Short mmCIF file of C-alpha atoms in Angstrom, two decimals:
data_model
loop_
_atom_site.label_atom_id
_atom_site.label_comp_id
_atom_site.label_asym_id
_atom_site.label_seq_id
_atom_site.Cartn_x
_atom_site.Cartn_y
_atom_site.Cartn_z
CA MET A 32 16.03 35.59 -6.86
CA GLU A 33 16.04 38.43 -9.43
CA GLU A 34 19.93 38.08 -10.10
CA MET A 35 19.32 34.35 -11.09
CA GLY A 36 17.53 35.51 -14.29
CA ASP A 37 14.42 34.57 -15.93
CA PRO A 38 12.77 31.74 -13.98
CA VAL A 39 11.31 30.12 -17.12
CA SER A 40 14.59 30.07 -18.92
CA VAL A 41 16.43 28.65 -15.82
CA GLY A 42 13.91 25.99 -15.26
CA THR A 43 14.04 24.95 -18.92
CA GLU A 44 17.76 24.63 -19.01
CA LEU A 45 17.77 22.69 -15.69
CA ASP A 46 15.11 20.40 -17.03
CA ARG A 47 17.22 19.75 -20.16
CA LEU A 48 20.21 18.92 -17.94
CA HIS A 49 18.40 16.48 -15.71
CA ARG A 50 15.41 14.56 -17.08
CA PRO A 51 15.23 11.20 -15.04
CA ARG A 52 13.92 8.31 -16.96
CA PRO A 53 11.31 6.23 -15.30
CA GLN A 54 12.44 2.93 -14.22
CA TRP A 55 9.34 0.98 -15.67
CA GLY A 56 11.18 -2.24 -16.16
CA LEU A 57 12.01 -3.07 -12.64
CA PRO A 58 8.80 -1.99 -11.14
CA GLY A 59 6.91 -3.88 -13.74
CA LEU A 60 8.88 -7.10 -13.32
CA THR A 61 8.44 -6.68 -9.44
CA SER A 62 4.71 -6.26 -9.72
CA ALA A 63 4.32 -9.28 -11.95
CA LEU A 64 6.24 -11.51 -9.60
CA ALA A 65 4.19 -10.15 -6.75
CA CYS A 66 0.95 -10.92 -8.49
CA LEU A 67 2.32 -14.51 -9.39
CA GLY A 68 3.16 -15.04 -5.94
CA ALA A 69 -0.19 -13.95 -4.71
CA LEU A 70 -1.95 -16.41 -7.03
CA LEU A 71 0.35 -19.19 -5.86
CA ARG A 72 -0.39 -18.44 -2.26
CA VAL A 73 -4.07 -18.67 -2.85
CA TRP A 74 -3.93 -21.66 -5.11
CA LEU A 75 -1.25 -23.91 -3.54
CA ALA A 76 -1.03 -22.68 0.16
CA ASN A 77 -4.79 -22.04 0.56
CA ASP A 78 -4.21 -18.60 1.93
CA ASP A 79 -7.13 -16.21 2.53
CA PRO A 80 -7.78 -14.37 -0.70
CA ALA A 81 -8.86 -11.18 1.07
CA LYS A 82 -5.58 -11.17 3.08
CA VAL A 83 -3.54 -12.06 -0.07
CA LEU A 84 -5.21 -9.23 -1.98
CA LEU A 85 -4.71 -6.76 0.99
CA ALA A 86 -0.97 -7.66 1.08
CA LEU A 87 -0.64 -7.14 -2.74
CA ILE A 88 -2.33 -3.71 -2.45
CA LEU A 89 -0.16 -2.72 0.40
CA GLY A 90 3.02 -4.04 -1.29
CA THR A 91 2.22 -2.06 -4.48
CA ALA A 92 1.78 1.00 -2.31
CA ALA A 93 5.08 0.32 -0.58
CA LEU A 94 6.76 -0.18 -3.96
CA LEU A 95 5.48 3.22 -5.30
CA GLY A 96 6.16 4.91 -2.13
CA GLY A 97 9.75 3.82 -1.91
CA TYR A 98 10.11 4.63 -5.69
CA PHE A 99 9.09 8.28 -5.28
CA LEU A 100 10.96 8.53 -1.88
CA ASP A 101 13.61 11.12 -1.56
CA ILE A 102 16.77 9.20 -0.64
CA SER A 103 18.39 12.42 0.56
CA PHE A 104 16.21 12.11 3.66
CA PHE A 105 18.30 9.12 4.85
CA ALA A 106 21.45 11.10 4.10
CA ARG A 107 20.37 13.81 6.50
CA HIS A 108 18.88 11.67 9.17
CA PRO A 109 20.73 8.20 9.31
CA ARG A 110 20.98 7.89 13.00
CA ALA A 111 17.32 8.70 13.45
CA VAL A 112 16.33 5.84 11.13
CA TYR A 113 18.88 3.61 12.91
CA THR A 114 17.52 4.42 16.30
CA GLY A 115 13.89 4.07 15.14
CA ALA A 116 14.39 0.57 13.62
CA LEU A 117 16.44 -0.58 16.79
CA ALA A 118 13.52 0.62 19.09
CA ALA A 119 10.89 -0.90 16.87
CA GLY A 120 12.75 -4.39 17.16
CA ALA A 121 13.20 -4.04 20.98
CA LEU A 122 9.59 -2.97 21.52
CA SER A 123 8.14 -5.85 19.44
CA LEU A 124 9.98 -8.17 21.69
CA CYS A 125 8.22 -6.78 24.65
CA LEU A 126 4.69 -6.30 23.19
CA PHE A 127 4.07 -9.26 21.08
CA PRO A 128 3.74 -12.75 22.35
CA ARG A 129 6.08 -15.70 21.36
CA VAL A 130 4.68 -18.49 19.34
CA ASN A 131 6.72 -21.57 19.03
CA ASN A 132 9.46 -19.68 20.88
CA ALA A 133 9.71 -16.92 18.44
CA VAL A 134 8.31 -13.42 18.02
CA TYR A 135 7.12 -13.43 14.54
CA TYR A 136 6.69 -9.72 14.18
CA THR A 137 10.28 -9.21 15.23
CA LEU A 138 11.22 -11.52 12.44
CA TYR A 139 9.73 -9.17 9.95
CA ILE A 140 11.46 -6.19 11.37
CA VAL A 141 14.98 -7.77 11.27
CA LEU A 142 14.56 -8.14 7.44
CA LEU A 143 15.20 -4.48 7.30
CA TYR A 144 18.37 -4.46 9.41
CA PRO A 145 20.90 -4.67 6.70
CA VAL A 146 19.57 -1.51 5.12
CA VAL A 147 19.53 0.02 8.65
CA TYR A 148 23.20 -0.95 9.17
CA ALA A 149 24.13 0.68 5.75
CA LEU A 150 22.74 3.82 7.19
CA TRP A 151 24.59 3.60 10.30
CA LEU A 152 27.90 3.14 8.38
CA TYR A 153 27.14 6.25 6.45
CA SER A 154 26.73 8.26 9.68
CA CYS A 155 30.05 6.99 11.10
CA ARG A 156 32.31 8.37 8.22
CA GLY A 157 35.51 9.99 9.35
CA ASN A 158 39.22 9.82 9.25
CA THR A 159 39.70 8.23 12.69
CA TRP A 160 39.85 4.74 14.22
CA ARG A 161 37.21 5.87 16.60
CA ARG A 162 34.84 6.26 13.83
CA PHE A 163 35.64 2.78 12.49
CA VAL A 164 35.06 1.21 15.83
CA LEU A 165 31.82 3.02 16.21
CA ALA A 166 30.63 1.71 12.80
CA ILE A 167 31.43 -1.82 13.81
CA ALA A 168 29.84 -1.38 17.36
CA GLY A 169 26.54 -0.24 15.68
CA GLY A 170 25.97 -3.73 14.48
CA ILE A 171 25.95 -5.25 17.90
CA PRO A 172 22.48 -3.93 19.09
CA LEU A 173 20.91 -5.12 15.87
CA ALA A 174 22.45 -8.56 16.27
CA LEU A 175 21.24 -8.72 19.88
CA VAL A 176 17.66 -8.09 18.72
CA THR A 177 17.88 -10.58 16.05
CA MET A 178 19.12 -13.18 18.47
CA ALA A 179 16.45 -12.39 20.93
CA ALA A 180 13.67 -13.01 18.34
CA PRO A 181 15.25 -15.58 17.74
CA SER A 182 16.26 -15.76 14.04
CA LEU A 183 19.29 -17.84 13.13
CA PHE A 184 18.93 -16.96 9.46
CA GLY A 185 18.37 -13.36 10.25
CA LEU A 186 21.59 -13.28 12.26
CA PHE A 187 23.55 -14.97 9.73
CA ARG A 188 22.07 -12.47 6.95
CA LEU A 189 23.03 -9.53 9.16
CA LEU A 190 26.50 -10.58 9.74
CA PHE A 191 27.24 -11.42 6.16
CA CYS A 192 25.69 -8.44 4.76
CA GLY A 193 27.20 -6.20 7.38
CA LEU A 194 30.74 -7.64 6.54
CA VAL A 195 30.23 -6.80 2.91
CA LEU A 196 28.83 -3.44 3.48
CA LEU A 197 31.68 -2.53 5.87
CA LEU A 198 34.29 -3.70 3.32
CA CYS A 199 32.60 -1.46 0.68
CA ALA A 200 32.64 1.44 3.04
CA ILE A 201 36.26 1.04 3.56
CA GLN A 202 36.89 0.64 -0.21
CA MET A 203 35.08 3.86 -0.72
CA GLY A 204 37.29 5.70 1.72
CA TRP A 205 34.72 6.43 4.36
CA PHE A 206 37.21 6.03 7.06
CA GLY A 207 40.15 7.71 5.45
CA PRO A 208 43.50 6.19 4.22
CA GLY A 209 44.83 2.94 5.41
CA ARG A 210 42.23 0.81 3.74
CA TRP A 211 44.11 -2.23 4.03
CA LYS A 212 44.49 -1.78 7.85
CA PHE A 213 40.72 -1.26 8.05
CA ALA A 214 39.90 -4.16 5.81
CA GLY A 215 42.20 -6.50 7.71
CA THR A 216 40.71 -5.60 11.04
CA ALA A 217 37.20 -6.19 9.76
CA LEU A 218 38.23 -9.66 8.30
CA ALA A 219 39.91 -10.67 11.47
CA LEU A 220 36.78 -9.67 13.46
CA ALA A 221 34.77 -11.75 11.11
CA ALA A 222 36.96 -14.61 11.46
CA GLY A 223 36.61 -14.42 15.33
CA ILE A 224 32.86 -14.56 15.36
CA PRO A 225 32.67 -18.25 14.65
CA SER A 226 35.22 -18.96 17.24
CA LEU A 227 33.21 -16.93 19.75
CA PHE A 228 30.01 -18.96 18.88
CA TRP A 229 32.01 -22.19 19.26
CA GLY A 230 33.30 -21.06 22.53
CA VAL A 231 29.87 -20.42 24.09
CA GLY A 232 28.60 -23.77 23.03
CA TYR A 233 26.81 -23.11 19.72
CA GLY A 234 29.48 -24.48 17.50
CA LYS A 235 28.69 -28.06 17.93
CA ALA A 236 24.96 -27.52 17.21
CA PHE A 237 25.75 -25.43 14.22
CA ALA A 238 28.04 -28.21 12.74
CA GLN A 239 25.33 -30.79 13.44
CA ARG A 240 22.86 -28.77 11.59
CA ILE A 241 25.13 -28.42 8.59
CA TYR A 242 25.82 -32.25 8.62
CA LEU A 243 22.15 -33.05 8.71
CA ALA A 244 21.45 -30.62 5.82
CA LEU A 245 23.92 -32.47 3.73
CA HIS A 246 23.15 -36.02 5.04
CA PRO A 247 19.56 -36.12 6.41
CA GLU A 248 19.62 -39.86 6.26
CA ALA A 249 21.68 -39.88 9.35
CA ASP A 250 18.67 -38.87 11.57
CA PRO A 251 15.57 -39.90 9.39
CA LYS A 252 13.17 -39.84 12.28
CA GLY A 253 14.46 -36.58 13.99
CA ALA A 254 16.08 -33.56 12.52
CA GLY A 255 16.74 -34.99 9.21
CA TYR A 256 13.05 -36.08 8.65
CA ALA A 257 12.18 -33.02 6.53
CA GLY A 258 15.18 -33.35 4.32
CA MET A 259 14.60 -36.95 3.77
CA VAL A 260 10.99 -36.56 2.63
CA VAL A 261 11.87 -33.64 0.21
CA LYS A 262 14.65 -35.64 -1.31
CA MET A 263 12.56 -38.74 -1.66
CA PHE A 264 9.70 -37.19 -3.68
CA LEU A 265 12.03 -34.97 -5.68
CA GLN A 266 13.41 -38.24 -7.23
CA ASP A 267 10.14 -38.78 -9.22
CA VAL A 268 9.36 -35.11 -10.15
CA PRO A 269 9.33 -35.05 -13.93
CA ALA A 270 10.38 -32.19 -16.20
CA VAL A 271 6.73 -31.29 -17.01
CA ARG A 272 3.96 -33.03 -14.95
CA LYS A 273 0.77 -33.98 -16.69
CA TRP A 274 -2.56 -32.18 -15.69
CA ASN A 275 -4.33 -35.44 -14.79
CA ASP A 276 -1.36 -36.78 -12.61
CA PRO A 277 -3.03 -37.81 -9.28
CA PHE A 278 -0.02 -36.72 -7.34
CA ALA A 279 -0.37 -33.18 -8.75
CA ALA A 280 -3.90 -33.14 -7.56
CA SER A 281 -2.87 -34.11 -4.04
CA VAL A 282 -0.55 -31.05 -3.55
CA THR A 283 -3.24 -28.61 -2.69
CA MET A 284 -4.94 -30.63 -0.05
CA GLY A 285 -4.83 -29.42 3.43
CA THR A 286 -4.26 -26.02 4.86
CA ARG A 287 -0.57 -26.06 4.31
CA GLY A 288 -0.70 -28.67 1.67
CA ARG A 289 -0.29 -32.41 1.78
CA LEU A 290 2.06 -34.49 -0.17
CA LEU A 291 1.34 -38.14 -0.84
CA TYR A 292 4.41 -40.23 -1.28
CA GLY A 293 5.78 -43.91 -0.62
CA SER A 294 7.02 -43.73 3.11
CA PRO A 295 10.79 -43.07 3.29
CA LEU A 296 10.82 -44.79 6.60
CA SER A 297 9.29 -48.23 5.85
CA GLY A 298 10.09 -48.56 2.01
CA GLU A 299 6.58 -49.54 1.56
CA LYS A 300 4.60 -47.90 -1.26
CA GLY A 301 1.95 -46.41 1.00
CA TYR A 302 1.14 -42.90 1.68
CA VAL A 303 2.76 -40.45 4.04
CA GLU A 304 1.35 -37.17 4.94
CA PHE A 305 3.66 -34.26 5.60
CA SER A 306 2.64 -30.80 6.38
CA PHE A 307 4.97 -28.17 4.96
CA GLY A 308 5.27 -24.68 6.34
CA GLN A 309 4.80 -21.64 4.12
CA GLU A 310 8.49 -21.48 3.30
CA PHE A 311 8.09 -24.71 1.33
CA MET A 312 5.43 -23.32 -1.08
CA PRO A 313 7.80 -23.22 -3.94
CA LEU A 314 8.28 -26.95 -3.34
CA LYS A 315 4.56 -27.42 -3.91
CA LEU A 316 4.87 -25.57 -7.17
CA LEU A 317 7.69 -27.98 -8.08
CA ALA A 318 5.67 -31.01 -7.21
CA LYS A 319 2.60 -29.98 -8.98
CA PHE A 320 4.05 -28.83 -12.36
CA GLY A 321 7.51 -30.22 -12.62
CA TRP A 322 11.02 -28.89 -12.91
CA LEU A 323 10.34 -26.72 -16.08
CA VAL A 324 7.93 -24.36 -14.41
CA TYR A 325 10.02 -24.11 -11.13
CA LEU A 326 13.14 -23.27 -13.04
CA LEU A 327 11.35 -20.61 -15.07
CA LEU A 328 10.21 -19.04 -11.80
CA MET A 329 13.73 -19.05 -10.31
CA ALA A 330 15.16 -17.63 -13.44
CA ALA A 331 12.73 -14.66 -13.39
CA ILE A 332 13.65 -13.98 -9.72
CA ALA A 333 17.35 -14.25 -10.79
CA VAL A 334 16.95 -11.67 -13.69
CA LEU A 335 15.32 -9.29 -11.11
CA LEU A 336 18.28 -9.70 -8.72
CA ALA A 337 20.85 -9.45 -11.40
CA TRP A 338 19.17 -6.20 -12.75
CA LEU A 339 19.14 -4.70 -9.41
CA MET A 340 22.80 -5.53 -8.86
CA VAL A 341 23.84 -4.02 -12.24
CA CYS A 342 21.96 -0.84 -11.48
CA CYS A 343 23.48 -0.82 -8.01
CA LEU A 344 26.99 -1.06 -9.46
CA ARG A 345 26.27 1.87 -11.67
CA GLN A 346 25.61 4.19 -8.74
CA ARG A 347 28.11 6.94 -8.08
CA GLN A 348 26.64 8.29 -4.95
CA HIS A 349 28.02 6.41 -1.92
CA LEU A 350 24.86 6.19 0.25
CA GLY A 351 22.67 5.16 -2.64
CA ARG A 352 25.13 2.40 -3.84
CA LEU A 353 25.39 1.10 -0.24
CA THR A 354 21.58 1.07 0.31
CA ALA A 355 20.82 -0.69 -2.84
CA LEU A 356 23.63 -3.27 -2.23
CA ALA A 357 22.17 -4.06 1.12
CA VAL A 358 18.69 -4.61 -0.45
CA VAL A 359 20.24 -6.90 -3.18
CA LEU A 360 22.34 -8.89 -0.65
CA SER A 361 19.42 -9.44 1.57
CA LEU A 362 16.95 -10.59 -1.21
CA GLY A 363 19.87 -12.63 -2.77
CA MET A 364 20.45 -14.62 0.33
CA GLU A 365 16.80 -15.14 0.90
CA THR A 366 16.61 -16.56 -2.52
CA LEU A 367 19.65 -18.75 -2.12
CA PHE A 368 18.65 -20.31 1.12
CA SER A 369 15.03 -20.70 0.04
CA THR A 370 16.26 -22.63 -3.07
CA ALA A 371 18.43 -24.92 -0.82
CA LEU A 372 15.51 -25.49 1.42
CA CYS A 373 13.14 -26.69 -1.36
CA LEU A 374 15.96 -29.00 -2.75
CA GLY A 375 16.12 -30.86 0.44
CA PHE A 376 19.05 -29.09 2.04
CA VAL A 377 17.14 -28.12 5.21
CA PHE A 378 19.75 -25.89 6.87
CA LEU A 379 18.05 -22.42 7.69
CA PRO A 380 14.49 -21.63 6.95
CA ALA A 381 14.08 -18.70 4.51
CA HIS A 382 11.17 -17.25 2.42
CA LEU A 383 11.39 -16.79 -1.42
CA PRO A 384 11.17 -13.08 -2.21
CA LEU A 385 7.83 -11.85 -3.49
CA MET A 386 6.39 -15.55 -3.43
CA VAL A 387 6.11 -16.58 0.29
CA GLY A 388 4.24 -14.78 3.05
CA ASN A 389 1.87 -11.87 2.84
CA ILE A 390 3.86 -9.45 5.22
CA TYR A 391 7.11 -10.65 3.68
CA THR A 392 5.85 -9.68 0.26
CA VAL A 393 4.98 -6.26 1.52
CA LEU A 394 8.41 -5.83 3.01
CA ASP A 395 10.19 -7.14 -0.06
CA MET A 396 8.38 -4.69 -2.44
CA ALA A 397 9.12 -1.79 0.01
CA LEU A 398 12.87 -2.82 -0.11
CA ILE A 399 12.90 -3.03 -4.02
CA GLY A 400 11.05 0.39 -3.97
CA LEU A 401 13.86 1.90 -1.89
CA ALA A 402 16.43 0.56 -4.24
CA LEU A 403 14.46 2.04 -7.36
CA SER A 404 14.45 5.41 -5.51
CA VAL A 405 18.15 5.29 -5.66
CA PHE A 406 18.24 4.32 -9.30
CA ARG A 407 15.75 7.02 -10.25
CA GLY A 408 17.72 10.00 -9.10
CA GLY A 409 20.72 8.79 -7.05
CA TRP A 410 23.13 9.78 -9.82
CA ILE A 411 22.57 13.50 -9.18
CA LEU A 412 22.93 13.23 -5.36
CA ARG A 413 25.99 14.35 -3.49
CA ASP A 414 27.30 12.79 -0.33
CA GLU A 415 27.02 14.89 2.84
CA LEU A 416 30.41 15.66 4.38
CA PRO A 417 31.21 14.21 7.74
CA ALA A 418 30.40 16.50 10.70
CA GLU A 419 34.10 17.45 11.27
CA LYS A 420 34.42 18.55 7.54
CA ARG A 421 31.31 20.60 6.97
CA ARG A 422 32.72 23.81 8.37
CA SER A 423 34.88 25.35 5.56
CA ILE A 424 38.00 27.38 6.04
CA PHE A 425 36.91 29.67 3.24
CA PRO A 426 34.61 32.18 5.05
CA TRP A 427 33.37 34.20 1.93
CA ARG A 428 30.28 33.33 -0.02
CA VAL A 429 30.30 33.20 -3.80
CA LYS A 430 27.52 34.51 -5.76
CA ILE A 431 26.67 32.69 -8.98
CA SER A 432 24.41 34.31 -11.59
CA ILE A 433 22.71 32.19 -14.17
CA THR A 434 21.70 34.29 -17.36
CA SER A 435 19.77 32.93 -20.19
CA THR A 436 21.25 33.68 -23.60
CA LYS A 437 18.02 32.76 -25.45
CA GLU A 438 16.16 35.34 -27.12
CA SER A 439 12.50 35.87 -26.18
#
């Protein structure tokens, strides 16, 4: 300690070299969107104000907690985090009851699985094919928990994000030379997954789901009914709806909202009542205020995601870049499929980040906070060496002395 010199001078010089700038813009935009989502859930979805306020407080705490989190903890304990997340998902399947054939608390846990898989990839770095195979195999237990929930969208999100993260890890050289061989193997496995699902009998149902999402009129009284209703009343939504429009006033009726429209099944100008789930809450905003307000909301969310992506691409530390990329990909897929859902393409149910669901909002803010922790100090972090490279062949220690040249 004495050989390092005057502690005040050393601290001053280190502080001059690294003075991280607070990321006030991203936390501010995230908080503003979360407050707007809380207001819309109370106003349009008739959620309990106490629960919405509690979710907003917990989400803000999660955002700040993630922002000040030391990302190097994940670099030191990636497999412990992976094991804990996998155990939490498996225990939730056993402890919580099924409602409508789904374990809802497991659906919340699988939202974190793309980030968990990024940490698993980081723990599998090494210049061997065994490490590469282990990296791919780590996604199988996560996929099994997601399928047991069940969550078709969660499975699709995990497979897509996992493929992108694996290709990025290969590009960064985590598995050594021969990147084209590793990338070709990963793409071949990705192409074989649809064939596997088709072979076990899920392919026909999946193709039927895609067809009905594009052509809901093919089954207007069955699986295409929701898409038919959405597309029918979207035809009459103006750019800006007047405040005294009776249709706008009817949107907030009922626990989940009630939309009044001419029946799409009879062609008569009567009224049809359709109860939308919480994932359709942005649709209520569109029906009540018109296209302009809805497009402004989506533009704000797009700005947030684009901002996160730009900051992610600037990261030099590999784990930080991959973790932030997992967050952006997960939230981006949620936004994309939620937009398609509210435009009448009822393919896979998804929530709009920071807008829909109290627990979803808390988890979304926690994920954004985790990305912000990377942006705040990730550029000075260094990647941990793989286990087989940590022992140096240079056995001697080098003593470095830092001496201040400033006069007292």
